[in-house]
PDB file of C-alpha atoms in Angstrom:
ATOM      1  CA  MET Z   1     -24.178   3.651   8.072  1.00 59.00           C
ATOM      2  CA  MET Z   2     -20.870   3.032   6.334  1.00 64.00           C
ATOM      3  CA  ASN Z   3     -19.354   5.762   4.194  1.00 80.00           C
ATOM      4  CA  PRO Z   4     -19.603   4.557   0.533  1.00 82.00           C
ATOM      5  CA  SER Z   5     -16.261   6.249  -0.160  1.00 93.00           C
ATOM      6  CA  PRO Z   6     -14.072   5.466   2.868  1.00 97.00           C
ATOM      7  CA  ARG Z   7     -10.481   6.643   3.071  1.00 98.00           C
ATOM      8  CA  VAL Z   8      -9.161   3.202   4.085  1.00 98.00           C
ATOM      9  CA  SER Z   9     -10.149  -0.377   3.274  1.00 98.00           C
ATOM     10  CA  VAL Z  10      -8.997  -2.820   5.959  1.00 98.00           C
ATOM     11  CA  ILE Z  11      -8.557  -6.269   4.405  1.00 98.00           C
ATOM     12  CA  MET Z  12      -8.371  -9.582   6.277  1.00 98.00           C
ATOM     13  CA  SER Z  13      -8.514 -13.237   5.278  1.00 98.00           C
ATOM     14  CA  VAL Z  14      -9.315 -15.836   7.909  1.00 98.00           C
ATOM     15  CA  TYR Z  15      -9.411 -19.635   7.932  1.00 97.00           C
ATOM     16  CA  ASN Z  16     -10.466 -21.395  11.142  1.00 97.00           C
ATOM     17  CA  GLY Z  17      -9.392 -18.423  13.209  1.00 96.00           C
ATOM     18  CA  GLN Z  18     -11.829 -18.688  16.114  1.00 97.00           C
ATOM     19  CA  SER Z  19      -9.118 -18.658  18.794  1.00 95.00           C
ATOM     20  CA  PHE Z  20      -7.964 -15.077  18.272  1.00 97.00           C
ATOM     21  CA  LEU Z  21     -10.460 -13.616  15.782  1.00 98.00           C
ATOM     22  CA  ARG Z  22     -12.496 -11.601  18.275  1.00 98.00           C
ATOM     23  CA  ASP Z  23      -9.394  -9.785  19.526  1.00 97.00           C
ATOM     24  CA  ALA Z  24      -8.332  -8.942  15.974  1.00 98.00           C
ATOM     25  CA  LEU Z  25     -11.778  -7.690  14.964  1.00 98.00           C
ATOM     26  CA  GLN Z  26     -12.201  -5.633  18.119  1.00 98.00           C
ATOM     27  CA  SER Z  27      -8.809  -3.994  17.667  1.00 98.00           C
ATOM     28  CA  ILE Z  28      -9.884  -2.650  14.271  1.00 98.00           C
ATOM     29  CA  LEU Z  29     -13.381  -1.634  15.314  1.00 98.00           C
ATOM     30  CA  ALA Z  30     -11.938   0.266  18.293  1.00 98.00           C
ATOM     31  CA  GLN Z  31      -9.668   2.426  16.120  1.00 98.00           C
ATOM     32  CA  GLY Z  32      -9.747   6.162  16.739  1.00 97.00           C
ATOM     33  CA  PHE Z  33      -9.725   6.590  12.947  1.00 98.00           C
ATOM     34  CA  THR Z  34     -13.221   5.501  11.896  1.00 97.00           C
ATOM     35  CA  ASP Z  35     -13.496   6.241   8.162  1.00 98.00           C
ATOM     36  CA  PHE Z  36     -12.865   2.721   6.873  1.00 98.00           C
ATOM     37  CA  GLU Z  37     -14.552  -0.322   5.432  1.00 98.00           C
ATOM     38  CA  PHE Z  38     -13.577  -3.717   6.810  1.00 98.00           C
ATOM     39  CA  LEU Z  39     -13.519  -6.432   4.156  1.00 98.00           C
ATOM     40  CA  ILE Z  40     -13.050  -9.990   5.372  1.00 98.00           C
ATOM     41  CA  VAL Z  41     -12.763 -13.213   3.388  1.00 98.00           C
ATOM     42  CA  ASP Z  42     -13.886 -16.290   5.284  1.00 98.00           C
ATOM     43  CA  ASP Z  43     -11.710 -18.781   3.411  1.00 98.00           C
ATOM     44  CA  GLY Z  44     -13.809 -21.914   3.871  1.00 97.00           C
ATOM     45  CA  SER Z  45     -13.653 -22.030   7.669  1.00 98.00           C
ATOM     46  CA  THR Z  46     -15.132 -25.093   9.411  1.00 98.00           C
ATOM     47  CA  ASP Z  47     -14.908 -23.853  13.018  1.00 97.00           C
ATOM     48  CA  GLU Z  48     -16.826 -21.038  14.719  1.00 98.00           C
ATOM     49  CA  THR Z  49     -15.289 -18.356  12.474  1.00 98.00           C
ATOM     50  CA  PRO Z  50     -18.422 -17.815  10.281  1.00 98.00           C
ATOM     51  CA  TYR Z  51     -20.597 -17.277  13.368  1.00 98.00           C
ATOM     52  CA  ILE Z  52     -18.151 -14.833  14.922  1.00 98.00           C
ATOM     53  CA  LEU Z  53     -17.964 -12.853  11.678  1.00 98.00           C
ATOM     54  CA  SER Z  54     -21.773 -12.792  11.357  1.00 98.00           C
ATOM     55  CA  GLU Z  55     -22.073 -11.557  14.935  1.00 98.00           C
ATOM     56  CA  TYR Z  56     -19.684  -8.663  14.375  1.00 98.00           C
ATOM     57  CA  ALA Z  57     -21.062  -7.790  10.932  1.00 98.00           C
ATOM     58  CA  ALA Z  58     -24.545  -7.481  12.441  1.00 97.00           C
ATOM     59  CA  ARG Z  59     -23.176  -4.937  14.923  1.00 96.00           C
ATOM     60  CA  ASP Z  60     -21.086  -2.800  12.581  1.00 97.00           C
ATOM     61  CA  SER Z  61     -22.044  -1.869   9.016  1.00 96.00           C
ATOM     62  CA  ARG Z  62     -18.413  -1.240   8.096  1.00 98.00           C
ATOM     63  CA  ILE Z  63     -17.812  -4.998   8.068  1.00 98.00           C
ATOM     64  CA  ARG Z  64     -18.414  -6.870   4.814  1.00 98.00           C
ATOM     65  CA  VAL Z  65     -17.821 -10.626   4.842  1.00 98.00           C
ATOM     66  CA  ILE Z  66     -17.084 -12.557   1.656  1.00 98.00           C
ATOM     67  CA  SER Z  67     -17.458 -16.318   2.100  1.00 97.00           C
ATOM     68  CA  THR Z  68     -15.517 -18.551  -0.287  1.00 96.00           C
ATOM     69  CA  ALA Z  69     -14.459 -22.150  -0.657  1.00 96.00           C
ATOM     70  CA  GLN Z  70     -10.964 -22.591   0.721  1.00 95.00           C
ATOM     71  CA  GLN Z  71      -8.565 -21.037  -1.776  1.00 95.00           C
ATOM     72  CA  GLY Z  72      -5.554 -20.010   0.284  1.00 96.00           C
ATOM     73  CA  LEU Z  73      -4.289 -16.681   1.550  1.00 96.00           C
ATOM     74  CA  THR Z  74      -2.833 -15.352  -1.697  1.00 97.00           C
ATOM     75  CA  ALA Z  75      -6.027 -15.804  -3.715  1.00 97.00           C
ATOM     76  CA  ALA Z  76      -8.100 -14.366  -0.869  1.00 98.00           C
ATOM     77  CA  LEU Z  77      -5.899 -11.267  -0.656  1.00 98.00           C
ATOM     78  CA  ARG Z  78      -6.083 -10.730  -4.416  1.00 97.00           C
ATOM     79  CA  LEU Z  79      -9.872 -10.876  -4.187  1.00 98.00           C
ATOM     80  CA  LEU Z  80      -9.910  -8.393  -1.318  1.00 98.00           C
ATOM     81  CA  CYS Z  81      -7.668  -5.955  -3.200  1.00 97.00           C
ATOM     82  CA  GLN Z  82     -10.102  -6.060  -6.111  1.00 97.00           C
ATOM     83  CA  LYS Z  83     -13.223  -5.623  -3.961  1.00 97.00           C
ATOM     84  CA  ALA Z  84     -11.857  -2.740  -1.865  1.00 98.00           C
ATOM     85  CA  VAL Z  85     -12.920   0.785  -2.796  1.00 97.00           C
ATOM     86  CA  ALA Z  86     -10.705   3.074  -0.680  1.00 98.00           C
ATOM     87  CA  PRO Z  87      -7.471   4.665  -1.950  1.00 98.00           C
ATOM     88  CA  TYR Z  88      -5.554   2.997   0.895  1.00 98.00           C
ATOM     89  CA  LEU Z  89      -5.543  -0.708   1.766  1.00 98.00           C
ATOM     90  CA  ALA Z  90      -4.600  -1.717   5.317  1.00 98.00           C
ATOM     91  CA  ARG Z  91      -3.687  -5.363   5.918  1.00 98.00           C
ATOM     92  CA  MET Z  92      -4.795  -7.143   9.042  1.00 98.00           C
ATOM     93  CA  ASP Z  93      -4.410 -10.750  10.179  1.00 97.00           C
ATOM     94  CA  ALA Z  94      -6.978 -12.671  12.170  1.00 97.00           C
ATOM     95  CA  ASP Z  95      -4.564 -13.468  15.008  1.00 95.00           C
ATOM     96  CA  ASP Z  96      -2.856 -10.086  15.429  1.00 97.00           C
ATOM     97  CA  ILE Z  97      -3.901  -6.968  17.338  1.00 98.00           C
ATOM     98  CA  ALA Z  98      -3.737  -3.412  16.013  1.00 98.00           C
ATOM     99  CA  MET Z  99      -2.957  -0.622  18.454  1.00 98.00           C
ATOM    100  CA  LYS Z 100      -5.842   1.837  18.806  1.00 97.00           C
ATOM    101  CA  ASN Z 101      -4.001   4.586  16.887  1.00 98.00           C
ATOM    102  CA  ARG Z 102      -2.650   2.335  14.132  1.00 98.00           C
ATOM    103  CA  LEU Z 103      -4.897   3.519  11.272  1.00 98.00           C
ATOM    104  CA  ALA Z 104      -4.758   7.185  12.289  1.00 98.00           C
ATOM    105  CA  HIS Z 105      -0.955   7.273  12.471  1.00 98.00           C
ATOM    106  CA  GLN Z 106      -0.400   5.212   9.349  1.00 98.00           C
ATOM    107  CA  TYR Z 107      -2.923   7.147   7.271  1.00 98.00           C
ATOM    108  CA  ALA Z 108      -1.290  10.419   8.347  1.00 98.00           C
ATOM    109  CA  TYR Z 109       2.146   8.984   7.528  1.00 98.00           C
ATOM    110  CA  MET Z 110       1.084   7.960   4.015  1.00 98.00           C
ATOM    111  CA  GLU Z 111      -0.533  11.344   3.423  1.00 98.00           C
ATOM    112  CA  ALA Z 112       2.643  13.097   4.584  1.00 98.00           C
ATOM    113  CA  HIS Z 113       4.822  10.893   2.326  1.00 98.00           C
ATOM    114  CA  PRO Z 114       3.083  10.844  -1.074  1.00 97.00           C
ATOM    115  CA  ASP Z 115       6.103   9.136  -2.638  1.00 97.00           C
ATOM    116  CA  LEU Z 116       5.458   5.924  -0.688  1.00 98.00           C
ATOM    117  CA  ALA Z 117       3.698   2.992  -2.340  1.00 98.00           C
ATOM    118  CA  ALA Z 118       3.427   1.169   0.993  1.00 98.00           C
ATOM    119  CA  SER Z 119       4.365   1.444   4.642  1.00 98.00           C
ATOM    120  CA  GLY Z 120       4.548  -0.908   7.589  1.00 98.00           C
ATOM    121  CA  THR Z 121       4.862  -0.239  11.306  1.00 98.00           C
ATOM    122  CA  GLN Z 122       7.032  -1.323  14.192  1.00 98.00           C
ATOM    123  CA  GLY Z 123       5.568  -4.024  16.405  1.00 98.00           C
ATOM    124  CA  ILE Z 124       5.756  -6.239  19.429  1.00 97.00           C
ATOM    125  CA  ILE Z 125       5.616 -10.045  19.378  1.00 97.00           C
ATOM    126  CA  ILE Z 126       2.976 -11.649  21.609  1.00 96.00           C
ATOM    127  CA  ASP Z 127       2.213 -15.232  22.604  1.00 94.00           C
ATOM    128  CA  THR Z 128      -1.132 -17.021  22.718  1.00 91.00           C
ATOM    129  CA  GLN Z 129      -1.990 -15.251  25.985  1.00 92.00           C
ATOM    130  CA  GLY Z 130      -1.220 -11.815  24.577  1.00 91.00           C
ATOM    131  CA  LYS Z 131       1.974 -11.495  26.590  1.00 95.00           C
ATOM    132  CA  GLU Z 132       4.843  -9.560  24.997  1.00 95.00           C
ATOM    133  CA  VAL Z 133       7.754 -11.869  24.184  1.00 96.00           C
ATOM    134  CA  GLY Z 134       9.798  -9.728  21.796  1.00 96.00           C
ATOM    135  CA  LYS Z 135       9.897  -6.789  19.400  1.00 96.00           C
ATOM    136  CA  LYS Z 136       9.907  -6.245  15.649  1.00 95.00           C
ATOM    137  CA  ILE Z 137      11.819  -3.036  14.924  1.00 97.00           C
ATOM    138  CA  PHE Z 138      12.657  -2.154  11.323  1.00 98.00           C
ATOM    139  CA  PRO Z 139      14.313   0.749   9.492  1.00 98.00           C
ATOM    140  CA  THR Z 140      11.963   3.526   8.397  1.00 98.00           C
ATOM    141  CA  GLU Z 141      13.686   4.872   5.270  1.00 98.00           C
ATOM    142  CA  HIS Z 142      13.457   3.314   1.814  1.00 98.00           C
ATOM    143  CA  LYS Z 143      17.207   3.224   1.180  1.00 97.00           C
ATOM    144  CA  GLU Z 144      17.961   1.203   4.298  1.00 97.00           C
ATOM    145  CA  ILE Z 145      14.931  -1.041   3.833  1.00 98.00           C
ATOM    146  CA  HIS Z 146      15.905  -1.821   0.243  1.00 96.00           C
ATOM    147  CA  LYS Z 147      19.467  -2.623   1.314  1.00 92.00           C
ATOM    148  CA  ARG Z 148      18.302  -5.136   3.938  1.00 93.00           C
ATOM    149  CA  LEU Z 149      15.218  -6.514   2.206  1.00 95.00           C
ATOM    150  CA  LEU Z 150      16.908  -9.205   0.151  1.00 91.00           C
ATOM    151  CA  PHE Z 151      18.334 -10.744   3.327  1.00 87.00           C
ATOM    152  CA  ASN Z 152      15.249 -10.466   5.534  1.00 89.00           C
ATOM    153  CA  ASN Z 153      11.690  -9.231   5.234  1.00 95.00           C
ATOM    154  CA  GLN Z 154      11.596  -5.707   6.692  1.00 97.00           C
ATOM    155  CA  PHE Z 155       7.844  -5.555   7.271  1.00 98.00           C
ATOM    156  CA  ILE Z 156       5.158  -7.042   9.496  1.00 97.00           C
ATOM    157  CA  HIS Z 157       2.654  -8.216   6.885  1.00 94.00           C
ATOM    158  CA  SER Z 158      -0.414  -7.410   8.961  1.00 96.00           C
ATOM    159  CA  SER Z 159       0.858  -3.857   9.510  1.00 98.00           C
ATOM    160  CA  LEU Z 160       1.166  -2.936   5.832  1.00 98.00           C
ATOM    161  CA  MET Z 161      -0.781  -0.085   4.248  1.00 98.00           C
ATOM    162  CA  PHE Z 162      -0.748   0.265   0.445  1.00 98.00           C
ATOM    163  CA  ARG Z 163      -1.798   2.825  -2.097  1.00 98.00           C
ATOM    164  CA  ARG Z 164      -4.416   0.679  -3.784  1.00 98.00           C
ATOM    165  CA  GLU Z 165      -3.867   2.112  -7.273  1.00 97.00           C
ATOM    166  CA  LEU Z 166      -0.139   1.376  -7.202  1.00 97.00           C
ATOM    167  CA  LEU Z 167      -0.639  -2.057  -5.689  1.00 98.00           C
ATOM    168  CA  LEU Z 168      -3.005  -3.102  -8.465  1.00 97.00           C
ATOM    169  CA  LYS Z 169      -0.815  -1.462 -11.116  1.00 97.00           C
ATOM    170  CA  ASN Z 170       2.082  -3.628  -9.931  1.00 97.00           C
ATOM    171  CA  GLY Z 171       0.131  -6.870 -10.029  1.00 96.00           C
ATOM    172  CA  SER Z 172      -1.039  -7.206  -6.414  1.00 97.00           C
ATOM    173  CA  TYR Z 173      -0.145 -10.498  -4.704  1.00 98.00           C
ATOM    174  CA  ASN Z 174       1.639 -13.082  -6.858  1.00 97.00           C
ATOM    175  CA  VAL Z 175      -0.523 -16.184  -7.406  1.00 96.00           C
ATOM    176  CA  ASN Z 176       2.626 -18.316  -7.719  1.00 95.00           C
ATOM    177  CA  PHE Z 177       3.383 -17.817  -4.012  1.00 95.00           C
ATOM    178  CA  ARG Z 178       1.148 -19.637  -1.537  1.00 92.00           C
ATOM    179  CA  ARG Z 179       3.498 -18.572   1.258  1.00 91.00           C
ATOM    180  CA  SER Z 180       5.863 -15.622   1.609  1.00 93.00           C
ATOM    181  CA  GLN Z 181       3.480 -13.773  -0.709  1.00 96.00           C
ATOM    182  CA  ASP Z 182       4.002 -10.615   1.337  1.00 96.00           C
ATOM    183  CA  TYR Z 183       7.786 -10.889   1.033  1.00 97.00           C
ATOM    184  CA  GLU Z 184       7.704 -11.328  -2.739  1.00 98.00           C
ATOM    185  CA  LEU Z 185       5.284  -8.416  -3.041  1.00 98.00           C
ATOM    186  CA  MET Z 186       7.448  -6.064  -0.983  1.00 98.00           C
ATOM    187  CA  LEU Z 187      10.614  -7.059  -2.880  1.00 98.00           C
ATOM    188  CA  ARG Z 188       8.765  -6.183  -6.082  1.00 98.00           C
ATOM    189  CA  LEU Z 189       7.269  -2.912  -4.820  1.00 98.00           C
ATOM    190  CA  ALA Z 190      10.541  -1.755  -3.268  1.00 98.00           C
ATOM    191  CA  SER Z 191      12.326  -2.273  -6.591  1.00 97.00           C
ATOM    192  CA  ARG Z 192       9.904   0.081  -8.357  1.00 97.00           C
ATOM    193  CA  HIS Z 193       8.668   2.546  -5.722  1.00 98.00           C
ATOM    194  CA  GLU Z 194       9.572   4.085  -2.383  1.00 98.00           C
ATOM    195  CA  VAL Z 195       8.470   2.114   0.704  1.00 98.00           C
ATOM    196  CA  GLY Z 196       8.823   2.885   4.407  1.00 98.00           C
ATOM    197  CA  ASN Z 197       7.975   1.995   7.988  1.00 98.00           C
ATOM    198  CA  VAL Z 198       6.197   4.197  10.514  1.00 98.00           C
ATOM    199  CA  PRO Z 199       8.531   4.779  13.497  1.00 97.00           C
ATOM    200  CA  GLU Z 200       5.891   3.932  16.113  1.00 97.00           C
ATOM    201  CA  VAL Z 201       4.961   0.494  17.461  1.00 98.00           C
ATOM    202  CA  LEU Z 202       1.422   0.047  16.147  1.00 98.00           C
ATOM    203  CA  MET Z 203       0.935  -3.720  15.850  1.00 98.00           C
ATOM    204  CA  SER Z 204       1.009  -6.773  18.115  1.00 97.00           C
ATOM    205  CA  TRP Z 205       2.160  -9.746  16.030  1.00 96.00           C
ATOM    206  CA  ARG Z 206       1.078 -13.071  17.500  1.00 95.00           C
ATOM    207  CA  VAL Z 207       3.212 -16.201  17.318  1.00 89.00           C
ATOM    208  CA  HIS Z 208       1.520 -19.557  17.898  1.00 71.00           C
ATOM    209  CA  ALA Z 209       1.551 -23.135  16.667  1.00 59.00           C
ATOM    210  CA  HIS Z 210      -0.570 -22.430  13.580  1.00 58.00           C
ATOM    211  CA  SER Z 211       0.894 -19.086  12.518  1.00 55.00           C
ATOM    212  CA  LEU Z 212       2.915 -18.910   9.303  1.00 49.00           C
ATOM    213  CA  SER Z 213       6.585 -18.538  10.138  1.00 49.00           C
ATOM    214  CA  TRP Z 214       9.939 -18.422   8.384  1.00 42.00           C
ATOM    215  CA  THR Z 215      10.835 -21.478  10.485  1.00 50.00           C
ATOM    216  CA  SER Z 216       8.547 -23.688   8.376  1.00 66.00           C
ATOM    217  CA  LYS Z 217      10.239 -25.421   5.466  1.00 72.00           C
ATOM    218  CA  ALA Z 218       7.565 -24.443   2.956  1.00 78.00           C
ATOM    219  CA  GLN Z 219       7.658 -20.815   4.097  1.00 83.00           C
ATOM    220  CA  GLU Z 220      11.434 -20.671   3.801  1.00 82.00           C
ATOM    221  CA  ARG Z 221      11.378 -22.319   0.364  1.00 86.00           C
ATOM    222  CA  ASP Z 222       8.992 -19.680  -0.972  1.00 91.00           C
ATOM    223  CA  ALA Z 223      11.107 -16.950   0.629  1.00 90.00           C
ATOM    224  CA  LEU Z 224      14.141 -18.298  -1.230  1.00 88.00           C
ATOM    225  CA  ARG Z 225      12.111 -18.374  -4.452  1.00 92.00           C
ATOM    226  CA  ALA Z 226      11.182 -14.745  -3.838  1.00 94.00           C
ATOM    227  CA  ARG Z 227      14.869 -13.812  -3.499  1.00 93.00           C
ATOM    228  CA  VAL Z 228      15.759 -15.595  -6.734  1.00 92.00           C
ATOM    229  CA  LEU Z 229      12.936 -13.776  -8.516  1.00 95.00           C
ATOM    230  CA  ALA Z 230      14.131 -10.474  -7.057  1.00 95.00           C
ATOM    231  CA  ILE Z 231      17.626 -11.086  -8.464  1.00 94.00           C
ATOM    232  CA  ARG Z 232      16.421 -12.258 -11.861  1.00 94.00           C
ATOM    233  CA  GLU Z 233      13.602  -9.782 -12.493  1.00 95.00           C
ATOM    234  CA  TYR Z 234      13.588  -6.956  -9.943  1.00 96.00           C
ATOM    235  CA  GLY Z 235      17.153  -5.702 -10.290  1.00 94.00           C
ATOM    236  CA  TYR Z 236      18.576  -6.784  -6.928  1.00 92.00           C
ATOM    237  CA  SER Z 237      22.297  -7.533  -6.691  1.00 89.00           C
ATOM    238  CA  PHE Z 238      23.234 -10.993  -7.928  1.00 88.00           C
ATOM    239  CA  PHE Z 239      26.326 -11.073  -5.735  1.00 83.00           C
ATOM    240  CA  LEU Z 240      24.646  -9.941  -2.506  1.00 78.00           C
ATOM    241  CA  GLY Z 241      21.578 -12.024  -3.240  1.00 75.00           C
ATOM    242  CA  SER Z 242      23.638 -15.163  -3.768  1.00 81.00           C
ATOM    243  CA  VAL Z 243      25.528 -14.542  -0.517  1.00 79.00           C
ATOM    244  CA  PHE Z 244      22.284 -13.938   1.399  1.00 75.00           C
ATOM    245  CA  ILE Z 245      20.675 -17.059  -0.039  1.00 75.00           C
ATOM    246  CA  LEU Z 246      23.675 -19.179   0.963  1.00 81.00           C
ATOM    247  CA  ILE Z 247      23.633 -17.724   4.483  1.00 77.00           C
ATOM    248  CA  ARG Z 248      19.898 -18.382   4.848  1.00 70.00           C
ATOM    249  CA  CYS Z 249      20.336 -21.954   3.587  1.00 72.00           C
ATOM    250  CA  PHE Z 250      23.161 -22.478   6.087  1.00 74.00           C
ATOM    251  CA  TRP Z 251      21.036 -21.106   8.935  1.00 68.00           C
ATOM    252  CA  ARG Z 252      18.206 -23.427   7.920  1.00 65.00           C
ATOM    253  CA  MET Z 253      20.439 -26.501   7.821  1.00 66.00           C
ATOM    254  CA  GLU Z 254      21.998 -25.580  11.154  1.00 63.00           C
ATOM    255  CA  GLU Z 255      18.550 -25.281  12.735  1.00 60.00           C
ATOM    256  CA  GLU Z 256      17.481 -28.677  11.367  1.00 60.00           C
ATOM    257  CA  TRP Z 257      20.684 -30.250  12.713  1.00 64.00           C
ATOM    258  CA  ARG Z 258      19.990 -28.816  16.174  1.00 63.00           C
ATOM    259  CA  ILE Z 259      16.425 -30.181  16.079  1.00 56.00           C
ATOM    260  CA  ALA Z 260      17.674 -33.599  14.949  1.00 60.00           C
ATOM    261  CA  LEU Z 261      20.297 -33.723  17.711  1.00 62.00           C
ATOM    262  CA  ASN Z 262      17.718 -32.884  20.347  1.00 60.00           C
TER     263      ASN Z 262
END
């Protein structure tokens, strides 16, 4: 039976995620740290996702599935943050894989650093077959993260762990961002509180045709909007922000030119 007062709430939203969902679910259920609830929004899936979730929920009482009409990731995450009961919220995506010691290490890290509002982890990048194709290595200390954050997101979204009280106090996910909602949130949190990254690699981040990526135009547009908001409202440097935005726009145009030429 699930602990009614778990130390961690793992939150996941999934839409038509049948391809990789089992791997993601199993990676959480196999954690060495077991004192968690697992809240999952099925965001109007039309594939086998509802059946997979029902199967796993029947096996493990820690899983609670919330079925909704399709509303998008941001709205689903806001709902999950409100429904969770634990003092810590751990993000998880339906196509990624958490290392077996992810929750244990990250919980210990947050407990050892009570000044942190949120932490991420280091990670590896995997393809559709689960093969490692790269790494995601980020700075661990707030000062360095804050310095780099306006140029590039310094967190793997599915690796984030938040102090729930501070997350809700700071407005949770911004409903005005359908994409790059994690980036806008971390720019906002890092402007008001300490944030960090666990030094260990604790997440496998999957890249595939349907994954959200900075290479999509809509994703990049919302990321640029997040930077503008950070400059206007969150106290980030106007000069550095303007330079970073121009560089990112140039990179984007250069990439589109290369695609057009090919």
